[in-house]
Every structure is written in structure tokens, then in C-alpha cells.
Short mmCIF file of C-alpha atoms in Angstrom, two decimals:
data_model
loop_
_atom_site.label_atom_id
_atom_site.label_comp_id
_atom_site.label_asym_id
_atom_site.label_seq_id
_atom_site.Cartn_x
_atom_site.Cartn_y
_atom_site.Cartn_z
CA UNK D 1 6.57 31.65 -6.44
CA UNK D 2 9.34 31.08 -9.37
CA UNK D 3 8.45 31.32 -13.15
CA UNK D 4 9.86 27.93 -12.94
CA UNK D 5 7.96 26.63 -10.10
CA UNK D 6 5.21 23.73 -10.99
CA UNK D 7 1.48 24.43 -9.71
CA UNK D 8 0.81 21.47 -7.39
CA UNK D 9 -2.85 20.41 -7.50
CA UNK D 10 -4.83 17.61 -5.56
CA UNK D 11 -6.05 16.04 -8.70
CA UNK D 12 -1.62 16.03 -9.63
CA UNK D 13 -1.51 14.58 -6.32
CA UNK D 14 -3.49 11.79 -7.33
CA UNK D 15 -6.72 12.05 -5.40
CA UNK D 16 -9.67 12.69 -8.03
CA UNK D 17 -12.58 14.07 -6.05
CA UNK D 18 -14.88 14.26 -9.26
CA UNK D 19 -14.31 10.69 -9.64
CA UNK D 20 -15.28 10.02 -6.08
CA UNK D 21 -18.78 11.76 -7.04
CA UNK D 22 -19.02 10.05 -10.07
CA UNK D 23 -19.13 6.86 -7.67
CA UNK D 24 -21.50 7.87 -5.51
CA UNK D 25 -23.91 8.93 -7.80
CA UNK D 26 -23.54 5.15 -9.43
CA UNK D 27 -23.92 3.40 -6.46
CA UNK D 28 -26.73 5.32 -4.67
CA UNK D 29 -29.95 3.49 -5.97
CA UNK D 30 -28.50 0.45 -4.23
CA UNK D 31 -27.71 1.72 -1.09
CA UNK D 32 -31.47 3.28 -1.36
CA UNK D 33 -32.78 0.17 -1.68
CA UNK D 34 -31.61 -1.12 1.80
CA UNK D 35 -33.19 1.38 3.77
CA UNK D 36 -36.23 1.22 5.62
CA UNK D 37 -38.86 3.85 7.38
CA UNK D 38 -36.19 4.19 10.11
CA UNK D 39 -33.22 5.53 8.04
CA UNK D 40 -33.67 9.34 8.11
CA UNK D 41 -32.35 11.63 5.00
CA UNK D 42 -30.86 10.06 2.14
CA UNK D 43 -27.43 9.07 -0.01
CA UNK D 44 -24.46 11.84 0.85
CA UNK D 45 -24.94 13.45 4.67
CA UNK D 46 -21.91 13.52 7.14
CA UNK D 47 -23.13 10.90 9.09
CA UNK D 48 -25.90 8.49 9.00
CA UNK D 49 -29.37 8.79 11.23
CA UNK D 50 -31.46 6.00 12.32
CA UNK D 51 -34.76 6.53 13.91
CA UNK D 52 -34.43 4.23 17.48
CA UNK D 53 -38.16 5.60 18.63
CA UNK D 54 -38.82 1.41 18.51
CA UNK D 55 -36.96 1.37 21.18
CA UNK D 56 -39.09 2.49 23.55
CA UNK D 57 -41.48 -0.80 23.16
CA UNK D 58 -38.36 -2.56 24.37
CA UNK D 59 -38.00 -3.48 28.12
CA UNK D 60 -34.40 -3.07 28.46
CA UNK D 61 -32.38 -3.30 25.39
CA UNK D 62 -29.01 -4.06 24.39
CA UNK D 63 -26.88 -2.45 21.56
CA UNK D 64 -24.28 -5.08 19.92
CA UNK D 65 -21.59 -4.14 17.39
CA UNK D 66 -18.69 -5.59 15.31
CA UNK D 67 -16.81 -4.85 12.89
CA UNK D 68 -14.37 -6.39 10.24
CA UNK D 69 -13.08 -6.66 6.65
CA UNK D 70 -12.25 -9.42 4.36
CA UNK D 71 -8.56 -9.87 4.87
CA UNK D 72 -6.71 -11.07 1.57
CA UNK D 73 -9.91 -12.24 -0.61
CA UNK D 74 -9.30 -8.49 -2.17
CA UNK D 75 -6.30 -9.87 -3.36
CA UNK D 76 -8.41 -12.38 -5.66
CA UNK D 77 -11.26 -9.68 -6.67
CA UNK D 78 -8.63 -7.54 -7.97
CA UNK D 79 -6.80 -10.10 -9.83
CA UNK D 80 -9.93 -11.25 -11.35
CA UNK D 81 -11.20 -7.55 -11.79
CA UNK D 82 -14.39 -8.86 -10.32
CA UNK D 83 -15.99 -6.59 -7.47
CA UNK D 84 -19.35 -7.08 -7.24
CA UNK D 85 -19.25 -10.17 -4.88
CA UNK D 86 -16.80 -8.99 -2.08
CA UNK D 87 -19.19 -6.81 -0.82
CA UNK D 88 -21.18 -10.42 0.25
CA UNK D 89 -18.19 -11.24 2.40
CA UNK D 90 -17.47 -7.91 4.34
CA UNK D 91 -21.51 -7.76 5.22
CA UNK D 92 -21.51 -11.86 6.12
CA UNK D 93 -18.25 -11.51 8.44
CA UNK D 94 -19.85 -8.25 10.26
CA UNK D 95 -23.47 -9.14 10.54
CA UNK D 96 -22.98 -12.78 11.32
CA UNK D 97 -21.14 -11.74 14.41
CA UNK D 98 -23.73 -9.70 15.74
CA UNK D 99 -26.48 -11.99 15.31
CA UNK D 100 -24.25 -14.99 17.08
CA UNK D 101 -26.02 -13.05 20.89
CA UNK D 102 -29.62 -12.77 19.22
CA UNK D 103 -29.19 -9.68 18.20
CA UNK D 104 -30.69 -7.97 14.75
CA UNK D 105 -28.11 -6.02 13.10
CA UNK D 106 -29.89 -2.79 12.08
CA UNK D 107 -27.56 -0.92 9.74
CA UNK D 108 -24.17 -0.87 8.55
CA UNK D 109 -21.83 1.84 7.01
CA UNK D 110 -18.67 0.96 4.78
CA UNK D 111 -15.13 2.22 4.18
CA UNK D 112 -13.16 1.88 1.14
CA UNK D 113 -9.41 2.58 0.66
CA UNK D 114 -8.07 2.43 -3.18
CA UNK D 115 -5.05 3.80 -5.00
CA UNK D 116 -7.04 4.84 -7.60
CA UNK D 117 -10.99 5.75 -7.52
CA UNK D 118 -12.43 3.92 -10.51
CA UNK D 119 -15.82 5.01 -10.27
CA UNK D 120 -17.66 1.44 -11.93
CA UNK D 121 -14.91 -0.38 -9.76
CA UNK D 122 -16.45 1.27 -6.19
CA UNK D 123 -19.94 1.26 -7.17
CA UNK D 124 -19.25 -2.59 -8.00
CA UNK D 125 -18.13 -3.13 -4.49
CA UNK D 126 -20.99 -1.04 -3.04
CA UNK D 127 -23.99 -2.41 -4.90
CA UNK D 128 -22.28 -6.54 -3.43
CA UNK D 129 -22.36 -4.67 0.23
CA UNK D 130 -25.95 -3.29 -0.49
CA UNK D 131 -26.84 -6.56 -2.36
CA UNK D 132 -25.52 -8.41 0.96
CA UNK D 133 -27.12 -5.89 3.43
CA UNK D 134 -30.90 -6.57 1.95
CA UNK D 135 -30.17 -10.36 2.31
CA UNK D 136 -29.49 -9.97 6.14
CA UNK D 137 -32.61 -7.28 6.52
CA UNK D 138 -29.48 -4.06 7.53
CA UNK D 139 -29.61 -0.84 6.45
CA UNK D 140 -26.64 0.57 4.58
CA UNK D 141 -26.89 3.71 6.47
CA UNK D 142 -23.51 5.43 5.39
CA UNK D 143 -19.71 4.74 4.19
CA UNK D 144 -16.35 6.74 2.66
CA UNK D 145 -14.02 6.08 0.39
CA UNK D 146 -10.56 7.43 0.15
CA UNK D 147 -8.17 7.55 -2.48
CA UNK D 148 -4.68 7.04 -1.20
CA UNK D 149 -1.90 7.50 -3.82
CA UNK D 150 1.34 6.73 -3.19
CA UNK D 151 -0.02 4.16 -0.52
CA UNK D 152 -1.64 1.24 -2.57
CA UNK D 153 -1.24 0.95 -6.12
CA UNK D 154 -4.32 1.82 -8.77
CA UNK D 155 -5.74 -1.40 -8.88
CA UNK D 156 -5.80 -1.97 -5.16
CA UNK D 157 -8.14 -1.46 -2.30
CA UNK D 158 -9.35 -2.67 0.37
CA UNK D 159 -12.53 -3.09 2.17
CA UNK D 160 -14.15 -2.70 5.99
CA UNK D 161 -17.32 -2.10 7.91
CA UNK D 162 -19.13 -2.13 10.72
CA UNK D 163 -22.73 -2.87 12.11
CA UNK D 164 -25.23 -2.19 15.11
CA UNK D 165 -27.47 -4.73 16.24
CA UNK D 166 -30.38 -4.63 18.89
CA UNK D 167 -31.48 -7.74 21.24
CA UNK D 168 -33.43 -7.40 24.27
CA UNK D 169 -31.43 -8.21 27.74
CA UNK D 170 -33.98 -11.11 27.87
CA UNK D 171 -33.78 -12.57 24.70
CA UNK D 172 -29.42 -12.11 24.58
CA UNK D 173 -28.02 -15.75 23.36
CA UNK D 174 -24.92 -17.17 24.52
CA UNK D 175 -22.82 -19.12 26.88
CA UNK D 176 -24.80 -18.47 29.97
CA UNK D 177 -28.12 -20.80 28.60
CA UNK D 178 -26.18 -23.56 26.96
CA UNK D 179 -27.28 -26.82 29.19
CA UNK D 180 -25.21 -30.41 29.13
CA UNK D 181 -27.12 -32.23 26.73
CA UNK D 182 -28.08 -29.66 24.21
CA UNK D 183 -27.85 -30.58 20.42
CA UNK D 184 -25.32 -28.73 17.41
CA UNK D 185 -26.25 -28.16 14.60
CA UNK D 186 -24.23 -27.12 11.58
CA UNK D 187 -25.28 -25.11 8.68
CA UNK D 188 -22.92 -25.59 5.77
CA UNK D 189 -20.54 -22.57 4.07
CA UNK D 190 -20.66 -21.68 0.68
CA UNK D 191 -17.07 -21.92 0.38
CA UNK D 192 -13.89 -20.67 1.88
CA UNK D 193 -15.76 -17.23 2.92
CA UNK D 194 -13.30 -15.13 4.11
CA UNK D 195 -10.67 -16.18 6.14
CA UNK D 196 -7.37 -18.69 5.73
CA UNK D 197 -7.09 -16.61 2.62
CA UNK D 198 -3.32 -16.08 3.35
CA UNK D 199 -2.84 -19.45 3.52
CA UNK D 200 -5.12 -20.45 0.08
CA UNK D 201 -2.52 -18.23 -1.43
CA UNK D 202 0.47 -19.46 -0.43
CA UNK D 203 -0.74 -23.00 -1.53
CA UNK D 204 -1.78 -21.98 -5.03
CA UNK D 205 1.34 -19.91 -5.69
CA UNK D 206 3.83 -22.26 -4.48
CA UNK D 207 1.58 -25.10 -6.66
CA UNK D 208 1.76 -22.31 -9.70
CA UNK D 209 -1.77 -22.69 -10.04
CA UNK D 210 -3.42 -19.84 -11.89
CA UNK D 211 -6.69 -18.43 -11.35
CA UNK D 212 -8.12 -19.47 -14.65
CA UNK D 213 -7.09 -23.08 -13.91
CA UNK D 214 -10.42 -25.19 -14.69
CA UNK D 215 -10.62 -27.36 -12.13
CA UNK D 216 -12.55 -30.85 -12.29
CA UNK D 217 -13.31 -31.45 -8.84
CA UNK D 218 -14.72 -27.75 -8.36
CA UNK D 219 -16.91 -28.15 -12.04
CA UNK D 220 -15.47 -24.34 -12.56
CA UNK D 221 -12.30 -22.69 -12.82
CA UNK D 222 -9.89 -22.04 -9.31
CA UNK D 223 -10.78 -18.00 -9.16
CA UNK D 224 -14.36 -18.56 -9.48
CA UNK D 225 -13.93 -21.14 -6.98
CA UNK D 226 -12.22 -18.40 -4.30
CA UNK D 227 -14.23 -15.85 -5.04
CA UNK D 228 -17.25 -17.25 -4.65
CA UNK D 229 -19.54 -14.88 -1.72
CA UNK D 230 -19.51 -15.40 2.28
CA UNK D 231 -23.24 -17.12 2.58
CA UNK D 232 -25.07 -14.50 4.96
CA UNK D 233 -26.70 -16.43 7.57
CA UNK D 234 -28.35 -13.35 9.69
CA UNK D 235 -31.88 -13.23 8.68
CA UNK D 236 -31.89 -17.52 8.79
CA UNK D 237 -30.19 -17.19 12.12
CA UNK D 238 -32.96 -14.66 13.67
CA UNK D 239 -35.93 -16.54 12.03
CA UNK D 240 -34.45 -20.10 13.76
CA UNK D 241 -34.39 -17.78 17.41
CA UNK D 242 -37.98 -16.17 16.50
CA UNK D 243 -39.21 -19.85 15.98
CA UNK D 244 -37.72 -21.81 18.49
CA UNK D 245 -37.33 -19.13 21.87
CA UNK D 246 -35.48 -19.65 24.93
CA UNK D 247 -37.05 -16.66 27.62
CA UNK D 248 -36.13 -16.18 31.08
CA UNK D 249 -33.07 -14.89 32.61
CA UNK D 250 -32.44 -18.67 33.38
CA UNK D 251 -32.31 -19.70 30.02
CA UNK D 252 -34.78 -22.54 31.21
CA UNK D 253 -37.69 -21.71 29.94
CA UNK D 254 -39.00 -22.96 27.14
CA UNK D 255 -37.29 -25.02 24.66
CA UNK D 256 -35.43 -23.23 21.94
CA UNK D 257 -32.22 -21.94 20.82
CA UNK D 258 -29.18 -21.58 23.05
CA UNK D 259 -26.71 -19.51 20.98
CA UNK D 260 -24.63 -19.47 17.53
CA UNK D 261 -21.05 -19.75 16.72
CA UNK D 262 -20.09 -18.18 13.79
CA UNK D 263 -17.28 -19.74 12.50
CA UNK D 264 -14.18 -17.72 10.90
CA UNK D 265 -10.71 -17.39 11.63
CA UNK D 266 -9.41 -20.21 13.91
CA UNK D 267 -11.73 -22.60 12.56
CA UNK D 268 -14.61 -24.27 14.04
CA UNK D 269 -13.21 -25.63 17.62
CA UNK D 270 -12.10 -22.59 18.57
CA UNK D 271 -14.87 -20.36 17.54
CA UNK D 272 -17.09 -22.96 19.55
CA UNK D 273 -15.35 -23.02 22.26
CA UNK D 274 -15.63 -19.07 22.73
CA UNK D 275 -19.88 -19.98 23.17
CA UNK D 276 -19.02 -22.00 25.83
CA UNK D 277 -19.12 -22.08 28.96
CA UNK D 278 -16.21 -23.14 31.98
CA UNK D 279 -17.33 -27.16 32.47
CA UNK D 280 -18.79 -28.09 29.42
CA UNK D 281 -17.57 -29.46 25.98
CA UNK D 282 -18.72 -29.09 22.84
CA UNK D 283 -18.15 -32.52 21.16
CA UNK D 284 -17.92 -32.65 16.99
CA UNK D 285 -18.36 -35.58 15.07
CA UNK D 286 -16.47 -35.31 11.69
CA UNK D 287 -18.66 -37.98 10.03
CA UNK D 288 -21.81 -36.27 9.64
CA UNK D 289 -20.41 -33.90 7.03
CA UNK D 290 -18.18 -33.98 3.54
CA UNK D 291 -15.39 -31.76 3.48
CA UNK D 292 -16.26 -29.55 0.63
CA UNK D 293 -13.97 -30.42 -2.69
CA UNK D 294 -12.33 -26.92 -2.41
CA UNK D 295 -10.68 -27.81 1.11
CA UNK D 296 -9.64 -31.43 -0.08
CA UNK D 297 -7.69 -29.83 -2.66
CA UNK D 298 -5.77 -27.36 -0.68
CA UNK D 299 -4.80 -29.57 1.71
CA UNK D 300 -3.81 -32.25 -0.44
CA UNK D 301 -2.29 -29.60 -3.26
CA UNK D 302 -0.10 -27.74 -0.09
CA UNK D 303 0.28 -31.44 1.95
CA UNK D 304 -1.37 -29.32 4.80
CA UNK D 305 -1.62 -31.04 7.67
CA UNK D 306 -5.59 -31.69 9.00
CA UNK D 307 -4.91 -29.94 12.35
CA UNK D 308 -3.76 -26.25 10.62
CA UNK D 309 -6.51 -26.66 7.80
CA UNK D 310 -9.12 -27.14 10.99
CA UNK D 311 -7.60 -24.22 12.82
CA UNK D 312 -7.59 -21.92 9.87
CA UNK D 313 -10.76 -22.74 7.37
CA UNK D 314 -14.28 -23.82 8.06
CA UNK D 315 -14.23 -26.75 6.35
CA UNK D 316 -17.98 -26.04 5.44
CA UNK D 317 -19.35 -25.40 8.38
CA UNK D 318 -20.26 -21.19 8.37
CA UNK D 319 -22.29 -21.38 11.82
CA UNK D 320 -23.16 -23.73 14.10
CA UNK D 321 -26.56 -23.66 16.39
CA UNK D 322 -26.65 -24.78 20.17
CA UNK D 323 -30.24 -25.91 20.76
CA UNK D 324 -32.35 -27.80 23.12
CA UNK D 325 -32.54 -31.64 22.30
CA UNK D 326 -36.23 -30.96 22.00
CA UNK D 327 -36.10 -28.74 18.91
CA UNK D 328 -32.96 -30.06 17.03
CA UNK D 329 -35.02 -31.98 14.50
CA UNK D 330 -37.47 -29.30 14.34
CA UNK D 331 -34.86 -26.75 13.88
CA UNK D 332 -32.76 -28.20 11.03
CA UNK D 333 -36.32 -28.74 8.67
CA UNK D 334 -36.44 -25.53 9.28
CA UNK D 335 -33.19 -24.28 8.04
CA UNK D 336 -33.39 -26.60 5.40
CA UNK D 337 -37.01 -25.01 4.21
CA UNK D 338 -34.66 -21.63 4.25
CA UNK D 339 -32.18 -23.14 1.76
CA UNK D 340 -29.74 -23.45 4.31
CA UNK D 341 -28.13 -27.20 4.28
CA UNK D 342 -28.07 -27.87 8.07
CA UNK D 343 -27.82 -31.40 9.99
CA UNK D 344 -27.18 -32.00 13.53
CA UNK D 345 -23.08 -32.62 14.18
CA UNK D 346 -22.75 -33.24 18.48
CA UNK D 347 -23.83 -32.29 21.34
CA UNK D 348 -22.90 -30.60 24.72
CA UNK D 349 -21.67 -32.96 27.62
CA UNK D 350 -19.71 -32.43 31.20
CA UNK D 351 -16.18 -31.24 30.23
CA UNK D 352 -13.31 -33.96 30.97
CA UNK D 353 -9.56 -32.68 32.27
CA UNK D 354 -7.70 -30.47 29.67
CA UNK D 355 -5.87 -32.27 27.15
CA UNK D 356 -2.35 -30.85 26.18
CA UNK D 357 -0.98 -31.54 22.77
CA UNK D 358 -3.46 -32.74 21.29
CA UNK D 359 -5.30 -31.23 18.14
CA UNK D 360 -8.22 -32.54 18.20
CA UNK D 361 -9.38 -30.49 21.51
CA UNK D 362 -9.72 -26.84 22.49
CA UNK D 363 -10.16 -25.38 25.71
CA UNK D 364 -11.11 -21.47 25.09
CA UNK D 365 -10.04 -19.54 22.40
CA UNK D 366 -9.16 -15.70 21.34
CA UNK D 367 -8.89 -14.87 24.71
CA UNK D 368 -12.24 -16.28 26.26
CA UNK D 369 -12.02 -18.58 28.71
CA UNK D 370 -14.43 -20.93 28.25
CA UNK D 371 -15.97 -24.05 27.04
CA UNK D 372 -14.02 -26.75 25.25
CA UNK D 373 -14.36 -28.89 21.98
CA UNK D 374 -13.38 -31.69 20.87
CA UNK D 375 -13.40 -33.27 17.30
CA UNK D 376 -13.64 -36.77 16.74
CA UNK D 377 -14.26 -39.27 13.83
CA UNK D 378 -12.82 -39.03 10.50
CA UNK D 379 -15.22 -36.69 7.65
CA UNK D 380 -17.47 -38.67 5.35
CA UNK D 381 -16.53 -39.68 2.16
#
């Protein structure tokens, strides 16, 4: 080596490993508190262990998974320098698509990439994932976070995770019981959740709306608006199948709950469509819900067009039910006793020819080739 020759270390590199400790040891006593008597050792290890000896009471069970992130919400966090909600959406998107075939998602691990490690900044993010996970009854089992300078700038990161569920082979929801005649039910968002969040974007910069815009029709300013957290449906979504059980290969017996569709990108038509099956149409009447103020002022702030707000936001409808007529009253008091704002939006008839062109019908979507939808009626005012 040179006497003129610089010592390169990792910390000159950028990558601050004490820091990364510091976070851990902030964030720990939340990710405690979401384990149960089946998470084995603690806060730290290589990998995370789950005890699966319940398994053996099972008659033939199925694993599910997923796995997912929260696309450009991060974008809004870190403008607002508020990171203890996002953690809400990354365990809502995951979790809620596990739970869409029955099954309970039984723990979770994490993964953050940052430019900078800013310990209060990651525990934030991991006490709104833990906060999230005890909501939907999942054990944070595990996660990393990486510092990548160079990469993404100090203030950035972003966010992803992924679940395991359990359902027995039995008990597995989805296209194969829905029935012509069966009843949907929606159960409203809490907001924009998650996805469309390019789009919200664009709208609000080309508008030159800032965050801290108060906004009348919202009753609170435009960032606390966007950033409010993904509702987690999970636990209401497995109490509702608990209640109301559909058993038998069949799908015939007994009169209960068919399936979910959780609804994120593509909207609600297409995300129905995929629980679907070939001959059979979902159809969706607009007038038994309000579009939430939040979507109203998008569209009418960006002059988006109805079809590409349908196909890209929920329009306040996070998950939709598919139950048997006899249990659709039955099953939205329930929901409602939850908290959860549900009300029965169509039913499930013989499908009709495919319709080209037109936007207010799917047939499949995101490569499934299934069931169809079809909206119809204009929202309530």
C-alpha cells in the first residue's frame, strides 16, 4: 500500500452495521409481541422456526403463500417522513391474499432496502408491520434490512414481505364452489390502500397539489389522506368462513362461504373475475355503494376517465365475499358487528357471450381464465 493510499472501510462505503443493530434492538419488543407458542427462539437467528406439530391434527393440509410490497405509497411515507403506517399496507396486501383460499396466514418475515439505515426510521416501519401482523393473528417470524448506498438515496427505501398460510384441502375456498345464484358482498377500503399509487401521483403533480394541501372534501390534509393504512381484512375474513362453512369436496354442503376476492391492482372486475369460474358472471351493481371522496377527486382533479380509475383503484371496495344466498344477510351483520362496513353488491348468474370493447365487462384477468364480471348502474350519490 502507498503512504498516499486512503484506507477504504465499509462504514466509508456507506453501509453502517452498528446502525443496523441499533434498529433491531428498537424494534424487537414489537416483533415479540406477534409471536405465539409456535414461534421457536427469539429476535436475531438466521432464519425463522415455526413449530408445525399442529399439523398433524390436520387431515390433509395445504400450505399457501404470497408475497408483495407496497409499490409507490413509499414515495408518500418518505415525503411525509411518516413510517409507522406503511408497515399496515405491506402486511394487508400479503396476508389478504392468502386468506382469499381459506387459508390462515401463520407468519410473515420482512425485507427492507434503504440508502441510509436510520435506526428510529426502520424500527418505525417494523413496529406498523408488527402492529399490522397482530391485527391479522401472523407471526412476524423474521426479516433483513440492507443498506444500499450508491443505489437509493438516504431518505429512501423500500419495503416487501412474504407470508405462509395453512387451510385444510377440505376447507380450500375458491372458484371450484361458487354456484349460479350465490350472493357478493363487499366490505369497504379504508382508502386507496396500496395500489394505483403511480397514477395518484401523476394526478397530484401535474394538478401541483402539495401534500399539506387541506382538503375539504377529505376533512384532513391530501398526505394524510394517501397515507392513510391498507385495512387488514384477514382475521374478519377467517371468522366470516369459521361462521358460515361450506364442507365437502363438492362445495354443496352446507350453506356458507364460497370464496374472497381481494381486490388490488386491476381493480375490482378483474380481481373478481380471477374467483371465477369458466360459465359464470359475477354481476356488480354500482348503486349500492358511494365512491369514497378521495376517488371523486382524482378522477375529477386528473379528468380520468371511469373505466381506468375502475381498472386501477378499488373504489372502496378492499374484498368482496361470494356466499350462499342463504347466509348473505347473516353474513354482512356479521361483518358489520366486526367494524367492517359490508352490504351485499350482486350476485352470480349463467355467463352471456364475451363482450369486446366494452368496459364495463371482464372475462378473466392476470392470466386466469375464468369467470367474468360485469358492472352496471351508475354509484350512489
Amino acid at each position: 500500500m502507498s503512504e498516499n493510499s486512503t484506507s477504504v472501510t465499509y462504514a466509508s462505503a456507506g453501509v453502517d452495521v452498528e446502525a443496523g443493530d441499533r434498529a433491531v434492538e428498537l424494534m424487537k419488543d414489537a416483533v415479540k409481541a406477534t409471536h405465539n407458542a409456535s414461534v421457536i427462539g427469539g429476535v436475531g437467528g438466521f432464519a425463522g422456526l415455526y413449530d408445525l406439530s399442529a399439523l398433524s391434527s390436520y387431515r390433509k393440509p395445504y400450505l399457501a403463500t404470497s408475497t408483495d410490497g407496497v409499490g409507490t405509497k413509499v414515495a408518500i411515507a418518505q415525503a411525509l417522513d411518516i413510517h409507522d403506517t406503511i408497515g399496515y399496507d405491506l402486511v394487508g396486501m400479503v396476508v389478504d391474499d392468502i386468506v382469499v383460499c381459506g387459508a390462515k396466514p401463520l407468519f410473515m418475515t420482512d425485507y427492507i432496502a434503504t440508502g441510509k439505515v436510520v435506526p428510529e426510521r426502520i424500527a418505525d416501519i417494523v413496529r406498523g408491520i408488527a402492529g399490522a401482523c397482530k391485527v391479522a393473528g401472523t407471526a412476524l417470524v423474521g426479516g433483513e434490512t440492507a443498506e444500499h448506498p450508491g443505489l437509493l438515496a438516504e431518505h429512501e427505501y423500500d419495503v416487501a414481505g412474504a407470508a405462509t398460510g395453512l387451510v385444510e384441502a377440505d376447507e380450500l375456498l375458491g372458484p371450484d364452489r361458487v354456484r349460479e345464484g350465490d350472493v357478493l358482498i363487499g366490505m369497504a377500503s379504508s382508502g386507496i390502500h396500496s395500489n394505483g399509487y403511480s397514477l395518484v401521483r401523476k394526478v397530484i403533480d401535474v394538478a401541483g397539489w402539495g401534500l399539506d394541501r387541506q382538503v375539504d372534501e377529505l376533512g384532513r390534509t391530501l398526505g394524510e389522506e394517501l397515507l392513510e393504512p391498507t385495512r387488514v381484512y384477514a382475521a374478519d375474513c377467517l371468522d366470516l368462513a369459521a361462521a358460515f362453512p361450506v364442507n365437502g369436496a363438492d362445495g354443496q354442503t352446507g350453506h356458507g362461504i364460497r370464496g374472497f376476492s381481494h381486490v388490488t391492482g386491476g381493480g375490482l372486475a378483474a380481481n373478481l373475475a380471477r374467483v371465477l369460474p369458466q360459465g359464470l358472471e359475477g354481476r356488480v351493481d354500482r348503486s349500492t355503494w358511494q365512491i369514497p371522496a378521495i376517488f371523486s377527486l382524482i378522477g375529477s382533479l386528473g379528468q380520468v376517465p371511469l373505466a381506468d380509475l375502475e381498472r386501477t383503484l378499488n373504489l372502496g371496495v378492499g374484498m368482496i365475499a361470494i356466499v350462499d344466498p342463504a347466509v348473505a344477510d347473516a353474513a354482512v351483520s356479521r361483518l358489520n358487528e366486526r367494524g367492517i362496513s359490508a352490504w351485499i353488491m350482486g350476485d352470480v348468474v349463467k355467463a352471456g357471450g364475451a363482450e369486446l370493447n366494452n368496459p364495463d365487462y371482464v372475462q378473466g384477468a392476470k392470466g386466469v381464465d375464468g369467470g367474468a364480471v360485469r358492472l352496471y348502474g351508475s354509484y350512489a350519490v
